[in-house]
PDB file of N, CA and C in Angstrom:
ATOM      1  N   UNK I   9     -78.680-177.460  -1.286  1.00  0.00           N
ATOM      2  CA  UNK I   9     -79.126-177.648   0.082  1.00  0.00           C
ATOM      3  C   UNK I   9     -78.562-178.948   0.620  1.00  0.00           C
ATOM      4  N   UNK I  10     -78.190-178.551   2.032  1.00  0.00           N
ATOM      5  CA  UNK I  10     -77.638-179.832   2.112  1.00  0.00           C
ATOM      6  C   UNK I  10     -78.982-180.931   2.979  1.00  0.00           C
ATOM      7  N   UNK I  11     -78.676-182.148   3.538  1.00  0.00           N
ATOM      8  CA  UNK I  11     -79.339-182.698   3.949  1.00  0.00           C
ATOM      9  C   UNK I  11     -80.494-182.408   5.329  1.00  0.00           C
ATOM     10  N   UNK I  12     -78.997-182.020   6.073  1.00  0.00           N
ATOM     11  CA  UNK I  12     -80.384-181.372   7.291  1.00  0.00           C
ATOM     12  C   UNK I  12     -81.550-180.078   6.974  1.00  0.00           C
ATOM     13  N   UNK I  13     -81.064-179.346   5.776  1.00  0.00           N
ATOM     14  CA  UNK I  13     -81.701-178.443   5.315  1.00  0.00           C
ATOM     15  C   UNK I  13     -83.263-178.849   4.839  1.00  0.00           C
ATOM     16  N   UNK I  14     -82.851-180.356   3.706  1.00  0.00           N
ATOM     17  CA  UNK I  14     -84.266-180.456   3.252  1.00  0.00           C
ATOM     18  C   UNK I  14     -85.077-181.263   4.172  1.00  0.00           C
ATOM     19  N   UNK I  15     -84.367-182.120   5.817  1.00  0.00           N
ATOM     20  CA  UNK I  15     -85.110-182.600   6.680  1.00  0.00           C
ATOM     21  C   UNK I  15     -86.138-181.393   7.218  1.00  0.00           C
ATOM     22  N   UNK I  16     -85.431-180.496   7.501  1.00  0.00           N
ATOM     23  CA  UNK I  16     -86.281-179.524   8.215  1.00  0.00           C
ATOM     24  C   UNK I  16     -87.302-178.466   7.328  1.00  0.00           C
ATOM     25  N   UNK I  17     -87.368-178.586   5.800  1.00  0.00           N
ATOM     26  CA  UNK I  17     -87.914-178.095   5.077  1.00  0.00           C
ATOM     27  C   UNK I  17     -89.327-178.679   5.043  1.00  0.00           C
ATOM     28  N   UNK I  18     -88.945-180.362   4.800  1.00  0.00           N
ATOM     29  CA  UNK I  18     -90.175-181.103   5.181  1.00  0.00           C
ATOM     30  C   UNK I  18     -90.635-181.424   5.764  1.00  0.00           C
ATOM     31  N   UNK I  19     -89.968-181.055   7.380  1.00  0.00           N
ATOM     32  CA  UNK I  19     -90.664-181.409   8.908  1.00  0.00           C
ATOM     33  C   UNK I  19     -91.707-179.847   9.017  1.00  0.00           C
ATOM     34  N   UNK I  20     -91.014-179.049   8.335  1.00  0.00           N
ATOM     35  CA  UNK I  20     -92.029-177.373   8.631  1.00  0.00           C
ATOM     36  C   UNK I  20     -92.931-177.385   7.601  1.00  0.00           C
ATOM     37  N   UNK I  21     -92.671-178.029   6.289  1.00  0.00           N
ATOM     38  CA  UNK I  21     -93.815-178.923   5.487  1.00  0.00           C
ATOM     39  C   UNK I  21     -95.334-179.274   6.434  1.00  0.00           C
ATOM     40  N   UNK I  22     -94.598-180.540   6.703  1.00  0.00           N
ATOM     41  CA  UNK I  22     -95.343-181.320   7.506  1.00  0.00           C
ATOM     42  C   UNK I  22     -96.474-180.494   8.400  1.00  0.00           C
ATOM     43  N   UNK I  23     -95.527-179.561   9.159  1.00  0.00           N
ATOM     44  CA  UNK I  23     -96.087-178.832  10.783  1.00  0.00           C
ATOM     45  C   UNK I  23     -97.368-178.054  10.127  1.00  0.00           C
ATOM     46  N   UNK I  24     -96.984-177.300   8.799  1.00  0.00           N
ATOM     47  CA  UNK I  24     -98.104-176.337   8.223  1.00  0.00           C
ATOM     48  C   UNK I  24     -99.614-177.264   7.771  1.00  0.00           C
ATOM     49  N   UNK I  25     -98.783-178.165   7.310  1.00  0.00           N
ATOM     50  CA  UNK I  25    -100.168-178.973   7.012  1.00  0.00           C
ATOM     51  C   UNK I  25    -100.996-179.577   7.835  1.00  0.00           C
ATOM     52  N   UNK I  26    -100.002-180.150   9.017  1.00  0.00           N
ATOM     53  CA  UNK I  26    -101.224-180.475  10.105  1.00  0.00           C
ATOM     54  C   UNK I  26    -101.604-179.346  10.868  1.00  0.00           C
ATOM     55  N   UNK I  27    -101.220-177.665  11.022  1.00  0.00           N
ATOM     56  CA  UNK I  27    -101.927-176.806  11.711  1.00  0.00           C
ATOM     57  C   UNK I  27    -103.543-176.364  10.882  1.00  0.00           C
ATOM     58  N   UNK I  28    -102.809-176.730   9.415  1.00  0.00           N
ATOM     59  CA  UNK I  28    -104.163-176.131   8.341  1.00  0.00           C
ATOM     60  C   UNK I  28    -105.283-176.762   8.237  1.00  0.00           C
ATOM     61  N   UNK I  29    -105.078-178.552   9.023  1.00  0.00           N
ATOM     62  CA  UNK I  29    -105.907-179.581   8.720  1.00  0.00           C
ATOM     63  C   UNK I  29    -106.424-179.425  10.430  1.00  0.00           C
ATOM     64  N   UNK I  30    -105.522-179.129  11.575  1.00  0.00           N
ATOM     65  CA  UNK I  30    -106.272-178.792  12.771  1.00  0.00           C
ATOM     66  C   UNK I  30    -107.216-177.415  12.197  1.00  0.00           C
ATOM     67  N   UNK I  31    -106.849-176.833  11.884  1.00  0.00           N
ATOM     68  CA  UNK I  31    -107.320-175.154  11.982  1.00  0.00           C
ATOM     69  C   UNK I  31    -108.988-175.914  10.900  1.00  0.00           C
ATOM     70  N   UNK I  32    -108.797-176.676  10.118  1.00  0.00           N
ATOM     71  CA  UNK I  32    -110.227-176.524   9.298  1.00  0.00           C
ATOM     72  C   UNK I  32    -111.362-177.837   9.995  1.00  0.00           C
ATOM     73  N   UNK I  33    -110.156-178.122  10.707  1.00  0.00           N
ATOM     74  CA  UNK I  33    -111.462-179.469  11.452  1.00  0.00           C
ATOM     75  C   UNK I  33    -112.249-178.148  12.705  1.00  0.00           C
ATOM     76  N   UNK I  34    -111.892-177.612  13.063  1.00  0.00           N
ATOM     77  CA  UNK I  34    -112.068-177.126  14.066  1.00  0.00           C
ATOM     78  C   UNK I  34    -112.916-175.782  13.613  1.00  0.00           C
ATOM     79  N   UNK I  35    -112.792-175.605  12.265  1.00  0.00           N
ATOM     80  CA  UNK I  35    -113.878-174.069  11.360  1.00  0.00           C
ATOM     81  C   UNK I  35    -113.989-174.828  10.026  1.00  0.00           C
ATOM     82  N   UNK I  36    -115.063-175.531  10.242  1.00  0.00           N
ATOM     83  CA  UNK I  36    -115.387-175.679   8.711  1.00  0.00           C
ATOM     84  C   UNK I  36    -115.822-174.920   7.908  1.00  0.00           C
ATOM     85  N   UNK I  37    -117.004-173.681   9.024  1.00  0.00           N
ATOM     86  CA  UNK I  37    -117.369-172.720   8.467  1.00  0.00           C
ATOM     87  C   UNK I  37    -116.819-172.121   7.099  1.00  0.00           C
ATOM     88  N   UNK I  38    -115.138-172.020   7.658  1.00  0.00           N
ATOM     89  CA  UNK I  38    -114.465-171.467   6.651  1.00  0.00           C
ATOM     90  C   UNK I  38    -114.392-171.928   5.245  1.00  0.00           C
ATOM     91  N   UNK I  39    -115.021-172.574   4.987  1.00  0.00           N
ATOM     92  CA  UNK I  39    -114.890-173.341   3.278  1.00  0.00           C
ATOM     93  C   UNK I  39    -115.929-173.432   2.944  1.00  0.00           C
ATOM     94  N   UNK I  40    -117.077-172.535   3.381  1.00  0.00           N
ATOM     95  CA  UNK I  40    -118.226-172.391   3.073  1.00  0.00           C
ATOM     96  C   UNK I  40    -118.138-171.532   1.968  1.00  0.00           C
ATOM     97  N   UNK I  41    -119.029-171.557   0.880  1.00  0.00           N
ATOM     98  CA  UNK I  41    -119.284-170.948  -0.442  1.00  0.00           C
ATOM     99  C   UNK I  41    -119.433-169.433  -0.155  1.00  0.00           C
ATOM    100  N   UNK I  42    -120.272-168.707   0.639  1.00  0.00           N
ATOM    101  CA  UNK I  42    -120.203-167.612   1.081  1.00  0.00           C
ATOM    102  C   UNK I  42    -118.925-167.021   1.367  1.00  0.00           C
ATOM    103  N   UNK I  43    -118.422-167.538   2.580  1.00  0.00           N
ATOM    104  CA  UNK I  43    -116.800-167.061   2.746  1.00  0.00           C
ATOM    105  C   UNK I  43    -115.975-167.242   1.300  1.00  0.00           C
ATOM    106  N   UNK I  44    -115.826-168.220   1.087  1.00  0.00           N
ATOM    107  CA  UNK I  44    -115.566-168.217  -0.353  1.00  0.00           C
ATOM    108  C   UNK I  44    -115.438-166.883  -1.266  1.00  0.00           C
ATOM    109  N   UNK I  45    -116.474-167.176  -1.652  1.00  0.00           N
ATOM    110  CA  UNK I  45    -117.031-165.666  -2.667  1.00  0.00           C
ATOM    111  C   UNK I  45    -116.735-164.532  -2.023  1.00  0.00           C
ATOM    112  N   UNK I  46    -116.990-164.148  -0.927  1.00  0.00           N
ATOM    113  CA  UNK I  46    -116.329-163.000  -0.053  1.00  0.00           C
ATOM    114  C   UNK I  46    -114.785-162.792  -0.406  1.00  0.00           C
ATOM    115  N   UNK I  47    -114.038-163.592   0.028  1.00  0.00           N
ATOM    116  CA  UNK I  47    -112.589-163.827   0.071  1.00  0.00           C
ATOM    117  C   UNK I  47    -112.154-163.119  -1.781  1.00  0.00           C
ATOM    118  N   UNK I  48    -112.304-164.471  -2.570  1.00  0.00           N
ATOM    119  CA  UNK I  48    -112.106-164.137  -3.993  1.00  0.00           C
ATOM    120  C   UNK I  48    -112.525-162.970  -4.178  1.00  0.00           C
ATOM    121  N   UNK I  49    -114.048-162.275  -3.889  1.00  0.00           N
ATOM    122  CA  UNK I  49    -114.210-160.914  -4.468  1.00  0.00           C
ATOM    123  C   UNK I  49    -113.154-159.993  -3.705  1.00  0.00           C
ATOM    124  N   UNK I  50    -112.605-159.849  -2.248  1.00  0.00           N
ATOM    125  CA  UNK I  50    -111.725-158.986  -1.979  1.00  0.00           C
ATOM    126  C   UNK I  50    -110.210-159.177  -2.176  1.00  0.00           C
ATOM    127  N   UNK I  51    -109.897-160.445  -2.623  1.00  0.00           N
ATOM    128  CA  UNK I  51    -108.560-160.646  -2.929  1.00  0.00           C
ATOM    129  C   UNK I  51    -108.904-160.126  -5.121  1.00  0.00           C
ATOM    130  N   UNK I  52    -109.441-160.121  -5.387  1.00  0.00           N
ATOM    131  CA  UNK I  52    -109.637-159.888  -6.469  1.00  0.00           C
ATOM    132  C   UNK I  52    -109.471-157.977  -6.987  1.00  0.00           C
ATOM    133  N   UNK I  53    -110.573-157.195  -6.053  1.00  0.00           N
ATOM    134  CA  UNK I  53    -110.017-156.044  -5.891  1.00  0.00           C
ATOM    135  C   UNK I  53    -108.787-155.675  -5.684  1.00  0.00           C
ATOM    136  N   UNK I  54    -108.230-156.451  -4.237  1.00  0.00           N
ATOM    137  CA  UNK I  54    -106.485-155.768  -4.100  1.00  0.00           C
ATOM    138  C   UNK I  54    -105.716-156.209  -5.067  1.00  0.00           C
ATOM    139  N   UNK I  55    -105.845-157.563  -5.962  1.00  0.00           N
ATOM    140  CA  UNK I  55    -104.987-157.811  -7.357  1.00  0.00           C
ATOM    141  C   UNK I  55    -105.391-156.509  -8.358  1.00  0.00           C
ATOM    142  N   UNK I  56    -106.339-156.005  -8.640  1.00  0.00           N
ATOM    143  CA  UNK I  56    -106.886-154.973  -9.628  1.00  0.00           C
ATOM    144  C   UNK I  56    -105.889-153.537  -9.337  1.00  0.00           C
ATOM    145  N   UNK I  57    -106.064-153.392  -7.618  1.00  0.00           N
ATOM    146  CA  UNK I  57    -105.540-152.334  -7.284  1.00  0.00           C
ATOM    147  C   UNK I  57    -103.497-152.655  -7.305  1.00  0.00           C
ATOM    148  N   UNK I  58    -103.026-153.750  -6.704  1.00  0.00           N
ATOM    149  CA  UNK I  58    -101.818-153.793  -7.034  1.00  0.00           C
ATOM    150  C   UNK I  58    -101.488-153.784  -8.614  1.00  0.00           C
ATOM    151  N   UNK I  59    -101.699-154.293  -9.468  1.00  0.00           N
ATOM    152  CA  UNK I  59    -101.838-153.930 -10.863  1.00  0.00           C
ATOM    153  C   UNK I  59    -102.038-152.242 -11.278  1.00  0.00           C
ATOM    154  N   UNK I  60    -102.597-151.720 -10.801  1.00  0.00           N
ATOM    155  CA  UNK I  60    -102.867-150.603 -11.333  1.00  0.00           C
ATOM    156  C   UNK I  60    -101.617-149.845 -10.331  1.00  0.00           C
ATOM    157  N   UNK I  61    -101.422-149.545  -9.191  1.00  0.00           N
ATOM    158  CA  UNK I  61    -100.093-149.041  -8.325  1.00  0.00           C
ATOM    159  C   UNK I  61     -98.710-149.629  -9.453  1.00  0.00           C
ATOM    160  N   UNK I  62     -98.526-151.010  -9.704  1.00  0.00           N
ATOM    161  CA  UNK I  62     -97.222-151.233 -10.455  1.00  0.00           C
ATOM    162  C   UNK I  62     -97.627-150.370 -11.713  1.00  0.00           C
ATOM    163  N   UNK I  63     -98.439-150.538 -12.515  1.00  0.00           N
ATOM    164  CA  UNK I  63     -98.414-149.866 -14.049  1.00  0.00           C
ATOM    165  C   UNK I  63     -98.344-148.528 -13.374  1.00  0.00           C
ATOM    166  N   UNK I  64     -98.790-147.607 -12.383  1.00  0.00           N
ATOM    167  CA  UNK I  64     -98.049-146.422 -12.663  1.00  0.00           C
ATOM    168  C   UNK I  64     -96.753-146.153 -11.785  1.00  0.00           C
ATOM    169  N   UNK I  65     -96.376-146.930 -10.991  1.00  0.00           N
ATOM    170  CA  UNK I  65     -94.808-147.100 -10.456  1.00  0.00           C
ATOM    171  C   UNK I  65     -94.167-147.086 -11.616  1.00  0.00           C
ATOM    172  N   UNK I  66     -94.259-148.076 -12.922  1.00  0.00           N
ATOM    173  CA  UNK I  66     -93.624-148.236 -14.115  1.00  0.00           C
ATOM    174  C   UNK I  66     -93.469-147.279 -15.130  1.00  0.00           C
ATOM    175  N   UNK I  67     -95.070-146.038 -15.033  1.00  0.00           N
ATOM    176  CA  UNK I  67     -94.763-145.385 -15.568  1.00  0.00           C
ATOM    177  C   UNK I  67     -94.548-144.187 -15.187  1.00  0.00           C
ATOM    178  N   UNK I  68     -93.975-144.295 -14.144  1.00  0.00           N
ATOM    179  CA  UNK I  68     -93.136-143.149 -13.330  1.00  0.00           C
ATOM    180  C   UNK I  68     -91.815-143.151 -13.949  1.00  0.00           C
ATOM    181  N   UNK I  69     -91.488-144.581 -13.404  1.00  0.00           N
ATOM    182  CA  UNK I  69     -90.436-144.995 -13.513  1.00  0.00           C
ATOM    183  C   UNK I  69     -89.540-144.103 -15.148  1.00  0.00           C
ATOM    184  N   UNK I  70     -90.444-145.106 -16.035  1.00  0.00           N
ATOM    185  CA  UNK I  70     -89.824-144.524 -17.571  1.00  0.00           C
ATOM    186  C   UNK I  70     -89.841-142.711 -18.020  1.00  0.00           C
ATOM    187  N   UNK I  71     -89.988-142.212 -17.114  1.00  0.00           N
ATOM    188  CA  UNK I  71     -89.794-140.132 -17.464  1.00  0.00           C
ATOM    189  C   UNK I  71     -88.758-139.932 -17.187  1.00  0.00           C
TER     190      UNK I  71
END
């Protein structure tokens, strides 16, 4: 990478982190233990379910 590459890598760095640090001053709600546990239990299902779609993509795959 050349130079202007990694300027602008860490200026869009930068931009994400202060939208994520506006976005949570403004919903703290969101880091509440409830939401929390909500979140993890449904990101937890769709990991169970993508896992189970690849193992039988894979064993499609091998017939």
């Amino acid at each position: 990478m050349d130079t202007l590459s990694k300027i602008a890598a860490v200026a869009f760095g930068a931009f994400l982190v202060f939208m994520l640090y506006r976005y949570l001053k403004a919903n703290p709600e969101s880091l509440s233990r409830e939401n929390l546990t909500k979140s993890f239990g449904s990101m937890g299902f769709l990991a169970l379910g993508l896992i189970v779609f690849i193992a039988v993509v894979v064993m499609l795959l091998r017939r």
